[in-house]
mmCIF file of C-alpha atoms and ligand atoms in Angstrom:
data_model
loop_
_atom_site.group_PDB
_atom_site.id
_atom_site.type_symbol
_atom_site.label_atom_id
_atom_site.label_comp_id
_atom_site.label_asym_id
_atom_site.label_seq_id
_atom_site.Cartn_x
_atom_site.Cartn_y
_atom_site.Cartn_z
ATOM 1 C CA UNK S 5 3.576 -5.884 -25.476
ATOM 2 C CA UNK S 6 6.594 -5.120 -23.412
ATOM 3 C CA UNK S 7 7.672 -1.563 -24.101
ATOM 4 C CA UNK S 8 6.697 1.300 -21.817
ATOM 5 C CA UNK S 9 5.182 3.511 -24.537
ATOM 6 C CA UNK S 10 3.100 0.667 -25.929
ATOM 7 C CA UNK S 11 1.728 -0.401 -22.540
ATOM 8 C CA UNK S 12 0.918 3.242 -21.715
ATOM 9 C CA UNK S 13 -1.147 3.543 -24.889
ATOM 10 C CA UNK S 14 -2.562 0.062 -25.463
ATOM 11 C CA UNK S 15 -3.676 -0.816 -21.912
ATOM 12 C CA UNK S 16 -7.385 -0.007 -22.111
ATOM 13 C CA UNK S 17 -10.651 -0.846 -20.414
ATOM 14 C CA UNK S 18 -12.715 -3.398 -22.326
ATOM 15 C CA UNK S 19 -14.712 -1.812 -25.151
ATOM 16 C CA UNK S 20 -18.443 -1.331 -24.696
ATOM 17 C CA UNK S 21 -21.055 -2.274 -27.313
ATOM 18 C CA UNK S 22 -20.267 1.040 -29.055
ATOM 19 C CA UNK S 23 -16.751 -0.128 -30.067
ATOM 20 C CA UNK S 24 -15.144 3.139 -29.006
ATOM 21 C CA UNK S 25 -11.467 3.586 -29.957
ATOM 22 C CA UNK S 26 -10.593 5.820 -27.011
ATOM 23 C CA UNK S 27 -11.890 4.801 -23.569
ATOM 24 C CA UNK S 28 -15.039 6.802 -22.717
ATOM 25 C CA UNK S 29 -15.724 8.468 -19.394
ATOM 26 C CA UNK S 30 -17.875 6.308 -17.114
ATOM 27 C CA UNK S 31 -19.571 8.939 -14.991
ATOM 28 C CA UNK S 32 -21.634 6.650 -12.827
ATOM 29 C CA UNK S 33 -21.670 6.357 -9.071
ATOM 30 C CA UNK S 34 -23.010 2.793 -9.055
ATOM 31 C CA UNK S 35 -23.581 -0.295 -11.210
ATOM 32 C CA UNK S 36 -26.566 -2.613 -11.612
ATOM 33 C CA UNK S 37 -27.022 -6.358 -11.167
ATOM 34 C CA UNK S 38 -28.966 -8.956 -13.148
ATOM 35 C CA UNK S 39 -30.650 -10.551 -10.150
ATOM 36 C CA UNK S 40 -30.277 -11.323 -6.463
ATOM 37 C CA UNK S 41 -27.721 -14.067 -7.119
ATOM 38 C CA UNK S 42 -25.566 -11.777 -9.317
ATOM 39 C CA UNK S 43 -25.666 -9.147 -6.605
ATOM 40 C CA UNK S 44 -24.843 -11.620 -3.840
ATOM 41 C CA UNK S 45 -21.914 -13.122 -5.753
ATOM 42 C CA UNK S 46 -20.575 -9.669 -6.652
ATOM 43 C CA UNK S 47 -20.662 -8.453 -3.050
ATOM 44 C CA UNK S 48 -19.109 -11.718 -1.889
ATOM 45 C CA UNK S 49 -16.268 -10.992 -4.363
ATOM 46 C CA UNK S 50 -16.863 -14.296 -6.103
ATOM 47 C CA UNK S 51 -17.030 -12.259 -9.324
ATOM 48 C CA UNK S 52 -14.935 -9.339 -10.454
ATOM 49 C CA UNK S 53 -17.570 -6.705 -10.974
ATOM 50 C CA UNK S 54 -17.867 -2.984 -10.358
ATOM 51 C CA UNK S 55 -20.331 -2.283 -7.537
ATOM 52 C CA UNK S 56 -19.902 1.329 -6.561
ATOM 53 C CA UNK S 57 -17.358 3.925 -7.735
ATOM 54 C CA UNK S 58 -15.875 4.369 -4.253
ATOM 55 C CA UNK S 59 -14.676 0.749 -4.639
ATOM 56 C CA UNK S 60 -13.844 0.666 -8.357
ATOM 57 C CA UNK S 61 -14.908 2.096 -11.709
ATOM 58 C CA UNK S 62 -13.786 1.237 -15.276
ATOM 59 C CA UNK S 63 -11.834 4.508 -15.535
ATOM 60 C CA UNK S 64 -9.987 4.170 -12.230
ATOM 61 C CA UNK S 65 -9.316 0.477 -12.943
ATOM 62 C CA UNK S 66 -7.789 1.343 -16.332
ATOM 63 C CA UNK S 67 -5.573 3.996 -14.747
ATOM 64 C CA UNK S 68 -4.438 1.604 -11.996
ATOM 65 C CA UNK S 69 -3.784 -1.272 -14.402
ATOM 66 C CA UNK S 70 -1.641 0.969 -16.590
ATOM 67 C CA UNK S 71 0.514 2.293 -13.751
ATOM 68 C CA UNK S 72 0.951 -1.263 -12.423
ATOM 69 C CA UNK S 73 2.177 -2.474 -15.819
ATOM 70 C CA UNK S 74 4.506 0.505 -16.221
ATOM 71 C CA UNK S 75 6.160 -0.063 -12.850
ATOM 72 C CA UNK S 76 6.012 -3.852 -12.646
ATOM 73 C CA UNK S 77 3.554 -3.887 -9.723
ATOM 74 C CA UNK S 78 1.034 -6.611 -8.885
ATOM 75 C CA UNK S 79 -1.820 -4.350 -7.870
ATOM 76 C CA UNK S 80 -2.857 -0.809 -6.959
ATOM 77 C CA UNK S 81 -5.553 1.630 -5.834
ATOM 78 C CA UNK S 82 -6.186 5.200 -7.050
ATOM 79 C CA UNK S 83 -6.833 8.135 -4.734
ATOM 80 C CA UNK S 84 -8.251 11.650 -5.000
ATOM 81 C CA UNK S 85 -4.826 13.219 -4.301
ATOM 82 C CA UNK S 86 -1.237 12.236 -3.609
ATOM 83 C CA UNK S 87 -1.725 12.998 0.085
ATOM 84 C CA UNK S 88 -4.821 10.776 0.211
ATOM 85 C CA UNK S 89 -2.603 7.991 -1.168
ATOM 86 C CA UNK S 90 0.116 8.603 1.428
ATOM 87 C CA UNK S 91 -2.282 8.911 4.374
ATOM 88 C CA UNK S 92 -4.443 5.927 3.399
ATOM 89 C CA UNK S 93 -1.464 3.679 2.644
ATOM 90 C CA UNK S 94 0.204 4.358 5.973
ATOM 91 C CA UNK S 95 -3.111 4.478 7.836
ATOM 92 C CA UNK S 96 -4.089 1.058 6.505
ATOM 93 C CA UNK S 97 -0.788 -0.594 7.427
ATOM 94 C CA UNK S 98 0.226 1.026 10.714
ATOM 95 C CA UNK S 99 -1.154 0.136 14.135
ATOM 96 C CA UNK S 100 -1.023 2.132 17.361
ATOM 97 C CA UNK S 101 2.459 1.748 18.812
ATOM 98 C CA UNK S 102 4.187 1.277 15.441
ATOM 99 C CA UNK S 103 7.233 3.258 14.393
ATOM 100 C CA UNK S 104 8.315 4.700 11.030
ATOM 101 C CA UNK S 105 11.827 5.530 9.866
ATOM 102 C CA UNK S 106 11.696 8.277 7.259
ATOM 103 C CA UNK S 107 14.040 10.515 5.367
ATOM 104 C CA UNK S 108 13.705 14.081 6.673
ATOM 105 C CA UNK S 109 13.499 15.409 3.109
ATOM 106 C CA UNK S 110 9.933 14.416 2.343
ATOM 107 C CA UNK S 111 7.010 16.408 0.968
ATOM 108 C CA UNK S 112 5.865 19.021 3.517
ATOM 109 C CA UNK S 113 2.447 17.447 4.177
ATOM 110 C CA UNK S 114 4.021 13.995 4.663
ATOM 111 C CA UNK S 115 6.253 15.512 7.323
ATOM 112 C CA UNK S 116 3.240 17.195 8.958
ATOM 113 C CA UNK S 117 1.397 13.859 8.951
ATOM 114 C CA UNK S 118 4.332 12.147 10.690
ATOM 115 C CA UNK S 119 4.965 14.882 13.260
ATOM 116 C CA UNK S 120 1.510 16.369 13.982
ATOM 117 C CA UNK S 121 -1.124 13.717 13.269
ATOM 118 C CA UNK S 122 0.372 10.227 13.642
ATOM 119 C CA UNK S 123 1.312 10.901 17.292
ATOM 120 C CA UNK S 124 -2.481 11.124 17.952
ATOM 121 C CA UNK S 125 -2.556 7.367 17.297
ATOM 122 C CA UNK S 126 0.723 6.707 19.093
ATOM 123 C CA UNK S 127 2.632 6.203 15.855
ATOM 124 C CA UNK S 128 6.121 7.682 16.059
ATOM 125 C CA UNK S 129 8.713 8.612 13.422
ATOM 126 C CA UNK S 130 12.508 8.894 13.431
ATOM 127 C CA UNK S 131 14.258 10.846 10.693
ATOM 128 C CA UNK S 132 17.535 10.521 8.857
ATOM 129 C CA UNK S 133 18.939 13.268 6.635
ATOM 130 C CA UNK S 134 19.772 12.604 2.980
ATOM 131 C CA UNK S 135 23.502 12.721 3.735
ATOM 132 C CA UNK S 136 23.376 10.348 6.728
ATOM 133 C CA UNK S 137 21.913 7.127 5.343
ATOM 134 C CA UNK S 138 24.535 5.230 7.373
ATOM 135 C CA UNK S 139 22.523 5.940 10.559
ATOM 136 C CA UNK S 140 19.291 4.346 9.253
ATOM 137 C CA UNK S 141 19.966 0.986 10.910
ATOM 138 C CA UNK S 142 20.588 2.654 14.270
ATOM 139 C CA UNK S 143 17.111 4.259 14.087
ATOM 140 C CA UNK S 144 15.315 0.930 13.666
ATOM 141 C CA UNK S 145 13.405 -0.227 16.775
ATOM 142 C CA UNK S 146 11.594 -3.504 17.522
ATOM 143 C CA UNK S 147 8.288 -1.747 16.628
ATOM 144 C CA UNK S 148 9.543 -0.224 13.350
ATOM 145 C CA UNK S 149 7.276 -1.264 10.500
ATOM 146 C CA UNK S 150 7.898 1.107 7.594
ATOM 147 C CA UNK S 151 10.917 2.699 5.933
ATOM 148 C CA UNK S 152 9.694 5.749 4.002
ATOM 149 C CA UNK S 153 11.570 7.911 1.503
ATOM 150 C CA UNK S 154 11.272 10.068 -1.565
ATOM 151 C CA UNK S 155 13.836 10.335 -4.353
ATOM 152 C CA UNK S 156 14.638 12.759 -5.939
ATOM 153 C CA UNK S 157 13.745 14.900 -2.937
ATOM 154 C CA UNK S 158 11.800 18.151 -2.898
ATOM 155 C CA UNK S 159 13.006 20.898 -3.287
ATOM 156 C CA UNK S 160 16.762 20.245 -3.032
ATOM 157 C CA UNK S 161 16.821 17.395 -5.623
ATOM 158 C CA UNK S 162 18.943 15.036 -3.549
ATOM 159 C CA UNK S 163 19.053 11.347 -4.484
ATOM 160 C CA UNK S 164 18.702 8.344 -2.177
ATOM 161 C CA UNK S 165 20.095 4.942 -3.154
ATOM 162 C CA UNK S 166 17.026 2.732 -3.704
ATOM 163 C CA UNK S 167 19.031 -0.514 -3.826
ATOM 164 C CA UNK S 168 20.607 0.315 -0.471
ATOM 165 C CA UNK S 169 17.213 1.158 1.080
ATOM 166 C CA UNK S 170 15.784 -2.078 -0.346
ATOM 167 C CA UNK S 171 18.556 -4.119 1.276
ATOM 168 C CA UNK S 172 18.059 -2.484 4.681
ATOM 169 C CA UNK S 173 14.287 -3.018 4.517
ATOM 170 C CA UNK S 174 14.749 -6.675 3.620
ATOM 171 C CA UNK S 175 17.358 -7.301 6.318
ATOM 172 C CA UNK S 176 15.154 -5.793 9.049
ATOM 173 C CA UNK S 177 11.833 -7.048 7.708
ATOM 174 C CA UNK S 178 10.453 -3.535 7.121
ATOM 175 C CA UNK S 179 8.095 -2.404 4.392
ATOM 176 C CA UNK S 180 9.871 -0.033 2.026
ATOM 177 C CA UNK S 181 7.480 2.681 0.823
ATOM 178 C CA UNK S 182 8.760 5.087 -1.845
ATOM 179 C CA UNK S 183 7.151 8.351 -2.932
ATOM 180 C CA UNK S 184 8.144 8.236 -6.623
ATOM 181 C CA UNK S 185 6.436 11.478 -7.611
ATOM 182 C CA UNK S 186 9.452 13.402 -8.942
ATOM 183 C CA UNK S 187 10.672 10.496 -11.073
ATOM 184 C CA UNK S 188 7.348 9.270 -12.541
ATOM 185 C CA UNK S 189 6.874 5.630 -13.611
ATOM 186 C CA UNK S 190 8.895 6.444 -16.739
ATOM 187 C CA UNK S 191 12.178 7.416 -15.109
ATOM 188 C CA UNK S 192 12.355 5.100 -12.101
ATOM 189 C CA UNK S 193 10.709 1.856 -10.951
ATOM 190 C CA UNK S 194 11.479 1.423 -7.232
ATOM 191 C CA UNK S 195 9.900 -2.065 -7.098
ATOM 192 C CA UNK S 196 12.913 -3.340 -9.083
ATOM 193 C CA UNK S 197 15.129 -2.197 -6.210
ATOM 194 C CA UNK S 198 13.068 -3.827 -3.475
ATOM 195 C CA UNK S 199 10.284 -1.333 -2.695
ATOM 196 C CA UNK S 200 7.120 -3.017 -1.386
ATOM 197 C CA UNK S 201 4.891 -0.063 -2.225
ATOM 198 C CA UNK S 202 5.263 2.944 -4.511
ATOM 199 C CA UNK S 203 3.186 6.116 -4.223
ATOM 200 C CA UNK S 204 2.650 8.896 -6.750
ATOM 201 C CA UNK S 205 1.029 12.255 -6.667
ATOM 202 C CA UNK S 206 -0.493 12.005 -10.159
ATOM 203 C CA UNK S 207 -1.187 15.744 -9.885
ATOM 204 C CA UNK S 208 2.365 16.443 -10.981
ATOM 205 C CA UNK S 209 4.035 14.968 -14.088
ATOM 206 C CA UNK S 210 1.495 12.180 -14.631
ATOM 207 C CA UNK S 211 -1.183 14.767 -15.420
ATOM 208 C CA UNK S 212 1.594 17.073 -16.521
ATOM 209 C CA UNK S 213 -0.757 19.815 -17.627
ATOM 210 C CA UNK S 214 -1.821 21.342 -14.318
ATOM 211 C CA UNK S 215 -5.462 20.259 -14.591
ATOM 212 C CA UNK S 216 -6.448 17.614 -12.046
ATOM 213 C CA UNK S 217 -5.417 16.160 -8.693
ATOM 214 C CA UNK S 218 -4.782 12.476 -8.170
ATOM 215 C CA UNK S 219 -2.741 9.873 -6.347
ATOM 216 C CA UNK S 220 -1.979 6.180 -6.586
ATOM 217 C CA UNK S 221 -0.365 3.424 -4.539
ATOM 218 C CA UNK S 222 0.927 0.293 -6.251
ATOM 219 C CA UNK S 223 2.854 -2.766 -5.081
ATOM 220 C CA UNK S 224 2.417 -6.180 -3.513
ATOM 221 C CA UNK S 225 -1.114 -7.557 -3.896
ATOM 222 C CA UNK S 226 -1.449 -8.582 -0.228
ATOM 223 C CA UNK S 227 -0.583 -5.059 0.949
ATOM 224 C CA UNK S 228 -2.791 -3.387 -1.671
ATOM 225 C CA UNK S 229 -5.658 -5.575 -0.469
ATOM 226 C CA UNK S 230 -5.311 -4.114 3.047
ATOM 227 C CA UNK S 231 -5.057 -0.592 1.614
ATOM 228 C CA UNK S 232 -8.110 -1.229 -0.587
ATOM 229 C CA UNK S 233 -10.249 -2.471 2.318
ATOM 230 C CA UNK S 234 -9.255 0.547 4.401
ATOM 231 C CA UNK S 235 -9.882 2.973 1.531
ATOM 232 C CA UNK S 236 -13.177 1.573 0.280
ATOM 233 C CA UNK S 237 -14.522 2.175 3.780
ATOM 234 C CA UNK S 238 -12.894 5.542 4.456
ATOM 235 C CA UNK S 239 -13.612 7.187 1.096
ATOM 236 C CA UNK S 240 -10.479 8.756 -0.455
ATOM 237 C CA UNK S 241 -11.203 7.320 -3.944
ATOM 238 C CA UNK S 242 -10.191 9.019 -7.195
ATOM 239 C CA UNK S 243 -13.103 10.357 -9.257
ATOM 240 C CA UNK S 244 -13.821 8.632 -12.596
ATOM 241 C CA UNK S 245 -13.316 11.970 -14.355
ATOM 242 C CA UNK S 246 -9.825 12.449 -12.951
ATOM 243 C CA UNK S 247 -8.956 8.828 -13.714
ATOM 244 C CA UNK S 248 -10.100 9.325 -17.324
ATOM 245 C CA UNK S 249 -7.909 12.452 -17.661
ATOM 246 C CA UNK S 250 -4.918 10.792 -15.980
ATOM 247 C CA UNK S 251 -5.130 7.590 -17.980
ATOM 248 C CA UNK S 252 -5.018 9.642 -21.198
ATOM 249 C CA UNK S 253 -2.106 11.631 -19.748
ATOM 250 C CA UNK S 254 -0.140 8.413 -19.305
ATOM 251 C CA UNK S 255 -0.336 7.837 -23.070
ATOM 252 C CA UNK S 256 1.963 10.813 -23.592
ATOM 253 C CA UNK S 257 4.036 10.538 -20.393
ATOM 254 C CA UNK S 258 7.189 9.215 -22.060
ATOM 255 C CA UNK S 259 7.356 11.863 -24.805
ATOM 256 C CA UNK S 260 6.549 14.651 -22.380
ATOM 257 C CA UNK S 261 9.044 13.530 -19.762
ATOM 258 C CA UNK S 262 11.765 13.020 -22.403
ATOM 259 C CA UNK S 263 11.359 16.662 -23.423
ATOM 260 C CA UNK S 264 11.057 17.896 -19.814
ATOM 261 C CA UNK S 265 14.383 16.206 -19.035
ATOM 262 C CA UNK S 266 16.076 17.466 -22.209
ATOM 263 C CA UNK S 267 15.018 21.040 -21.340
ATOM 264 C CA UNK S 268 15.990 20.633 -17.676
ATOM 265 C CA UNK S 269 19.504 19.454 -18.538
ATOM 266 C CA UNK S 270 20.003 22.444 -20.884
ATOM 267 C CA UNK S 271 18.838 24.804 -18.152
ATOM 268 C CA UNK S 272 21.051 23.154 -15.537
ATOM 269 C CA UNK S 273 24.079 23.559 -17.831
ATOM 270 C CA UNK S 274 23.200 27.216 -18.515
ATOM 271 C CA UNK S 275 22.855 27.940 -14.781
ATOM 272 C CA UNK S 276 26.100 26.167 -13.911
ATOM 273 C CA UNK S 277 27.997 28.621 -16.129
ATOM 274 C CA UNK S 278 26.272 31.761 -14.841
ATOM 275 C CA UNK S 279 28.346 34.021 -12.542
ATOM 276 C CA UNK S 280 25.395 34.860 -10.226
ATOM 277 C CA UNK S 281 24.714 31.182 -9.562
ATOM 278 C CA UNK S 282 26.726 29.569 -6.783
ATOM 279 C CA UNK S 283 25.556 25.981 -7.062
ATOM 280 C CA UNK S 284 23.277 23.927 -9.334
ATOM 281 C CA UNK S 285 21.647 20.656 -8.295
ATOM 282 C CA UNK S 286 20.422 18.402 -11.083
ATOM 283 C CA UNK S 287 20.714 14.594 -10.819
ATOM 284 C CA UNK S 288 22.266 14.150 -14.274
ATOM 285 C CA UNK S 289 24.929 16.861 -13.878
ATOM 286 C CA UNK S 290 28.313 15.312 -13.087
ATOM 287 C CA UNK S 291 28.683 17.810 -10.218
ATOM 288 C CA UNK S 292 25.632 16.358 -8.384
ATOM 289 C CA UNK S 293 26.835 14.621 -5.188
ATOM 290 C CA UNK S 294 24.827 11.464 -6.009
ATOM 291 C CA UNK S 295 25.329 11.547 -9.782
ATOM 292 C CA UNK S 296 26.424 7.889 -9.935
ATOM 293 C CA UNK S 297 23.412 6.624 -7.984
ATOM 294 C CA UNK S 298 21.078 8.777 -10.078
ATOM 295 C CA UNK S 299 22.521 7.221 -13.247
ATOM 296 C CA UNK S 300 22.023 3.716 -11.849
ATOM 297 C CA UNK S 301 18.395 4.097 -10.865
ATOM 298 C CA UNK S 302 16.954 6.783 -13.159
ATOM 299 C CA UNK S 303 16.506 6.781 -16.931
ATOM 300 C CA UNK S 304 16.933 10.575 -17.151
ATOM 301 C CA UNK S 305 17.425 13.362 -14.603
ATOM 302 C CA UNK S 306 13.839 14.595 -14.181
ATOM 303 C CA UNK S 307 12.429 18.097 -14.653
ATOM 304 C CA UNK S 308 13.400 19.788 -11.389
ATOM 305 C CA UNK S 309 16.518 21.944 -11.219
ATOM 306 C CA UNK S 310 17.544 23.613 -7.953
ATOM 307 C CA UNK S 311 20.100 26.372 -7.781
ATOM 308 C CA UNK S 312 21.635 28.706 -5.274
ATOM 309 C CA UNK S 313 21.564 32.369 -6.197
ATOM 310 C CA UNK S 314 24.247 34.570 -4.641
ATOM 311 C CA UNK S 315 22.890 37.165 -2.196
ATOM 312 C CA UNK S 316 20.539 34.984 -0.104
ATOM 313 C CA UNK S 317 16.877 35.655 0.707
ATOM 314 C CA UNK S 318 16.731 39.169 -0.776
ATOM 315 C CA UNK S 319 18.270 38.073 -4.076
ATOM 316 C CA UNK S 320 15.892 35.100 -4.217
ATOM 317 C CA UNK S 321 12.868 37.355 -3.826
ATOM 318 C CA UNK S 322 14.209 39.915 -6.314
ATOM 319 C CA UNK S 323 14.839 37.117 -8.792
ATOM 320 C CA UNK S 324 11.187 36.010 -8.565
ATOM 321 C CA UNK S 325 10.019 39.609 -9.081
ATOM 322 C CA UNK S 326 12.071 39.945 -12.270
ATOM 323 C CA UNK S 327 10.718 36.744 -13.856
ATOM 324 C CA UNK S 328 8.565 37.607 -16.901
ATOM 325 C CA UNK S 329 7.428 34.412 -18.616
ATOM 326 C CA UNK S 330 7.800 31.565 -16.100
ATOM 327 C CA UNK S 331 5.014 31.153 -13.541
ATOM 328 C CA UNK S 332 5.257 31.763 -9.814
ATOM 329 C CA UNK S 333 3.154 28.885 -8.504
ATOM 330 C CA UNK S 334 3.256 26.141 -5.894
ATOM 331 C CA UNK S 335 2.718 23.294 -8.359
ATOM 332 C CA UNK S 336 5.340 21.386 -10.318
ATOM 333 C CA UNK S 337 5.491 19.088 -13.330
ATOM 334 C CA UNK S 338 3.332 21.317 -15.543
ATOM 335 C CA UNK S 339 3.845 22.120 -19.259
ATOM 336 C CA UNK S 340 4.538 25.660 -18.012
ATOM 337 C CA UNK S 341 7.874 26.334 -16.294
ATOM 338 C CA UNK S 342 7.377 27.227 -12.628
ATOM 339 C CA UNK S 343 9.879 29.055 -10.442
ATOM 340 C CA UNK S 344 9.757 29.094 -6.636
ATOM 341 C CA UNK S 345 11.949 30.460 -3.868
ATOM 342 C CA UNK S 346 11.157 28.099 -0.947
ATOM 343 C CA UNK S 347 12.852 30.143 1.822
ATOM 344 C CA UNK S 348 10.580 33.174 1.295
ATOM 345 C CA UNK S 349 7.421 31.290 0.211
ATOM 346 C CA UNK S 350 6.495 27.594 0.682
ATOM 347 C CA UNK S 351 8.916 27.034 3.565
ATOM 348 C CA UNK S 352 8.969 30.543 5.075
ATOM 349 C CA UNK S 353 7.239 29.384 8.285
ATOM 350 C CA UNK S 354 10.101 27.004 9.137
ATOM 351 C CA UNK S 355 13.083 28.163 11.194
ATOM 352 C CA UNK S 356 16.377 28.620 9.325
ATOM 353 C CA UNK S 357 17.637 25.489 11.078
ATOM 354 C CA UNK S 358 14.633 23.397 9.992
ATOM 355 C CA UNK S 359 14.991 24.677 6.450
ATOM 356 C CA UNK S 360 18.655 23.690 6.351
ATOM 357 C CA UNK S 361 17.734 20.166 7.500
ATOM 358 C CA UNK S 362 15.939 19.666 4.196
ATOM 359 C CA UNK S 363 18.569 21.470 2.135
ATOM 360 C CA UNK S 364 16.746 24.790 1.746
ATOM 361 C CA UNK S 365 19.368 27.487 1.877
ATOM 362 C CA UNK S 366 18.436 31.202 1.778
ATOM 363 C CA UNK S 367 19.165 31.585 -1.937
ATOM 364 C CA UNK S 368 17.746 28.246 -3.152
ATOM 365 C CA UNK S 369 15.525 28.565 -6.219
ATOM 366 C CA UNK S 370 13.556 25.596 -7.577
ATOM 367 C CA UNK S 371 12.685 25.447 -11.233
ATOM 368 C CA UNK S 372 10.091 22.952 -12.477
ATOM 369 C CA UNK S 373 11.166 22.976 -16.091
ATOM 370 C CA UNK S 374 8.259 22.924 -18.542
ATOM 371 C CA UNK S 375 7.803 22.189 -22.216
ATOM 372 C CA UNK S 376 8.250 25.683 -23.673
ATOM 373 C CA UNK S 377 11.219 26.107 -26.026
ATOM 374 C CA UNK S 378 14.313 25.835 -23.819
ATOM 375 C CA UNK S 379 15.723 29.046 -25.356
ATOM 376 C CA UNK S 380 12.749 31.053 -24.104
ATOM 377 C CA UNK S 381 13.076 29.558 -20.615
ATOM 378 C CA UNK S 382 16.803 30.328 -20.536
ATOM 379 C CA UNK S 383 16.206 33.902 -21.808
ATOM 380 C CA UNK S 384 13.721 34.523 -18.990
ATOM 381 C CA UNK S 385 16.012 33.118 -16.276
ATOM 382 C CA UNK S 386 18.971 35.028 -17.743
ATOM 383 C CA UNK S 387 17.246 38.437 -17.781
ATOM 384 C CA UNK S 388 15.979 37.861 -14.216
ATOM 385 C CA UNK S 389 19.478 36.923 -13.004
ATOM 386 C CA UNK S 390 21.054 39.929 -14.729
ATOM 387 C CA UNK S 391 18.593 42.732 -14.011
HETATM 388 C C1 LIG R 415 2.702 17.123 -4.512
HETATM 389 C C2 LIG R 415 3.359 15.996 -3.820
HETATM 390 C C3 LIG R 415 2.641 15.173 -2.938
HETATM 391 C C4 LIG R 415 1.182 15.421 -2.618
HETATM 392 O O1 LIG R 415 0.381 15.259 -3.721
HETATM 393 P P1 LIG R 415 -1.066 16.007 -3.861
HETATM 394 O O2 LIG R 415 -1.585 15.417 -5.127
HETATM 395 O O3 LIG R 415 -0.787 17.459 -3.923
HETATM 396 O O4 LIG R 415 -1.850 15.621 -2.667
HETATM 397 C C5 LIG R 415 3.311 14.129 -2.343
HETATM 398 N N1 LIG R 415 4.624 13.911 -2.572
HETATM 399 C C6 LIG R 415 5.346 14.682 -3.406
HETATM 400 C C7 LIG R 415 6.774 14.382 -3.609
HETATM 401 C C8 LIG R 415 4.744 15.762 -4.061
HETATM 402 O O5 LIG R 415 5.467 16.535 -4.875
#
């Protein structure tokens, strides 16, 4: 097997004595041993055996194995949420006194972790903006250990050049850690460009149906081993139930994401032609500032479209109030199209200056394009723009 779709469907936990076709749910907190020797050897890791579901479980192992195959990773570990994956990965690898270089446009909670919590352990962070990647090398210090970034970024849908980041990390002996949530394993495989570790919030497009939370880190086996030892003792493991749901979700990831991207491109083109829209950001629109890089590293443009509505904050809020079908929600990557206006909602606590640092202008609207018929999505956006 070598094709994405086939691996996503045919990678399965070993069948039990019941010869099930679809992997069953293994709701068990622990596993039993034949005798004292079996138990000793299992705990000594002389055998590969499930001991306790905080360490591993057939459902989480199937989910991890699948994502590793899809992204070309050696190993991985599944977490309860995307943030558990980010915290545990960095927590396992960083020591007091270490330094991180990160893009400023990262998920809000990642930024909070870097600025509010890591300083408690004397771990510091320096930021570069998406449009100033040429200063990255000047931010590197003797104690810098990790280069962290997310692409496409949230919510402004900017693109960072993964090959370029991979080269810098290699040259300076840093670990490159990429939050690949917006792209999914289907659209982008950062390991090919030199990433040491890749993190996903599986809550988003991997589940894709707004049901469960989850996270995963995959990458080099030696690093995953450190992350595993940290995590099996600190407890952020994914539940077997969520792993079962998410592993099934992966079976349909490619068809879902194909349609998400097809819809998103249609919506981006519609918005680009609309007189009330000042600017549209979508990686696969020729007008996107990093269109060429997006084409090199992504299979398709993803499901997030950002646009600037004329009239600023007030127009953004009015636009949300006029929306009839699409959902107003904080999630993304659902079957249902979701519309948000970051300046008046998710990012309203930030100062205007801080918002601009991550590309959130007053009239920026983010659309997580769903799987409804694209004509219905366009009709809803159109009536909200025009009323
Ligand atoms: C949602 C999200 C996260 C956090 O994931 P949770 O599953 O909500 O903890 C991290 N990074 C990105 C880019 C996200 O969109």
